[in-house]
Amino acid sequence: MHEASIVESLLTFACQHVSDGKRVQRINVRVGVLTGVSPDAMQFYFEIMRENTVCAQAELEISLEPLRAHCEVCGSDSKFSELEIVCPVCGAQALSYKNGDELDIVSLEVEDGNCYNN
Amino acid sequence: MGTVITIEQKILKKNNELAEENRQRFDAHNVFVVTLVSSPGSGKTSLLEQSLALLREHLRVAVIEGDVQTNRDAQRIAALDVPVVQIVTSGTCHLEARMIQDALQQLDLDQVDLLFIENVGNLVCPASYDLGEHLRVVVMSVTEGEDKPIKYPAMFRKSQVLVMNKVDLLPFLAYNLDEAREFALRVNPSLRIFETSCTTGRGIKEWTEWLMLSARTYRSGIIESSRL
């Protein structure tokens, strides 16, 4: 349930960066597979916590980044949707991961005529 | 269609900033800070009790305890006459940098060389929150199953040290220590691994000696803590 405090951080950010009277239509975030953060749980908390904020009408768009792995034995690069231990090309247990820790706000979509003030 | 504003920043930027403030404060007072993370019941508090008994002979130690409820862990540490602050999160499943900032009001950092932070027992959530520590240690007991590192990769990736605890129970279990070690190193090849038993004391000396060396190295300013 750390997703609740992650969503809280997200909403705090949006509220601080959108001027009065403007509303957020969409928040785009990027989540890595290895963070242990559940997109479903984030959506669940977002729908509850967005009430009475500038994000009350907003959608949360979560992009799950594929994992990029490099095999130290055969040198091949692979992409996975979840953690794999064995290289699909040569079968060695020698994959090193290039990413997976993403937990980023990519962008905000705000009503036209907004006064984004960062 | 609205206006798209590119942001590209960490969602937990605020926590990361507070954690950096904590780290600067620790550095200003020359306090080496070690966080313990694990699933509930892996033996973090027992490991602390065993370690403190040896460490306090050489270093001034203090502890911040994080739990969802009760101050039972703080009582166990206080019984050793070690300064301790209990954070009760009242439901929150992890510690955050601002909680550490609050707890520090109750500690005199000038009287501390080595500070332990025992996080809430949870292999998922604490991984996302930098507290400002110099070293993160994940404790995994041999009763938990070999595959914890690949089931909860974030915690093992964000830690620099793995303590495999309760090894005295190995004769009674079908646990494959080598396989568990292999899984952990797959997820994080640079993990430094110790094997301990808080019941028999096995491995405690090696672990605490390494910790003391790390604390001294940090305090002498020879090596950046991230390179320990």
Coordinates of N, CA and C in Angstrom, one line a residue, chain B residues 3 16-17 21 26 46 52 55 59 64 74 76 80 87 93 97 102 155-156 159 163 167 173 183 192 219 225:
Chain B
T3 N -3.3 21.1 -22.8 CA -1.9 21.4 -23.1 C -1.1 20.3 -22.4
N16 N 13.0 12.2 -1.8 CA 14.5 12.1 -2.2 C 15.2 13.3 -1.7
E17 N 14.5 14.5 -1.8 CA 15.2 15.7 -1.3 C 15.3 15.7 0.2
E21 N 18.7 15.8 2.6 CA 18.9 16.7 3.7 C 19.4 15.8 4.9
F26 N 23.7 13.9 8.6 CA 24.5 12.8 9.1 C 26.0 13.0 8.8
S46 N 16.6 -9.0 16.4 CA 17.5 -9.9 17.1 C 18.9 -9.7 16.6
L52 N 24.6 -4.9 18.5 CA 24.9 -3.8 19.4 C 25.8 -4.2 20.5
L55 N 29.2 -4.1 19.0 CA 29.6 -2.7 18.5 C 29.7 -1.7 19.5
L59 N 32.0 1.6 19.4 CA 31.4 2.8 18.8 C 30.2 3.3 19.6
I64 N 17.0 3.9 15.5 CA 15.6 4.4 15.2 C 14.8 3.1 14.8
A74 N 11.6 -1.1 20.5 CA 12.4 0.0 21.2 C 12.7 -0.4 22.6
R76 N 13.2 -3.5 23.6 CA 14.3 -4.5 23.5 C 15.7 -3.8 23.4
L80 N 19.2 -2.7 26.4 CA 20.7 -2.8 26.2 C 21.4 -1.4 26.5
I87 N 9.5 5.0 16.0 CA 8.5 5.6 15.1 C 7.4 4.6 15.0
C93 N 3.1 1.5 5.7 CA 3.9 0.2 5.6 C 5.4 0.4 5.4
A97 N 11.5 9.6 4.6 CA 12.6 10.5 5.0 C 12.1 11.5 6.0
D102 N 11.9 13.8 11.7 CA 11.2 14.0 13.0 C 11.8 13.3 14.1
M155 N 13.9 -4.7 -3.5 CA 14.6 -4.6 -2.2 C 16.0 -5.1 -2.3
F156 N 16.2 -6.1 -3.0 CA 17.6 -6.7 -3.1 C 18.4 -5.9 -4.1
S159 N 19.7 -2.7 -2.0 CA 20.5 -2.9 -0.9 C 21.9 -3.2 -1.3
V163 N 22.1 -10.1 4.6 CA 22.4 -11.0 5.8 C 21.4 -12.1 5.7
V167 N 20.6 -19.3 10.2 CA 21.3 -20.4 9.5 C 21.4 -21.6 10.4
L173 N 15.7 -27.9 7.6 CA 14.9 -27.3 6.4 C 15.4 -27.9 5.1
F183 N 20.2 -16.6 -6.5 CA 19.1 -15.7 -6.9 C 19.4 -14.3 -6.5
R192 N 27.0 -7.8 -1.0 CA 27.9 -8.5 -0.1 C 27.1 -9.3 0.9
R219 N 33.9 7.3 8.5 CA 34.1 8.4 9.4 C 35.5 9.0 9.1
S225 N 30.7 6.7 1.0 CA 29.9 5.6 1.5 C 29.3 4.7 0.4

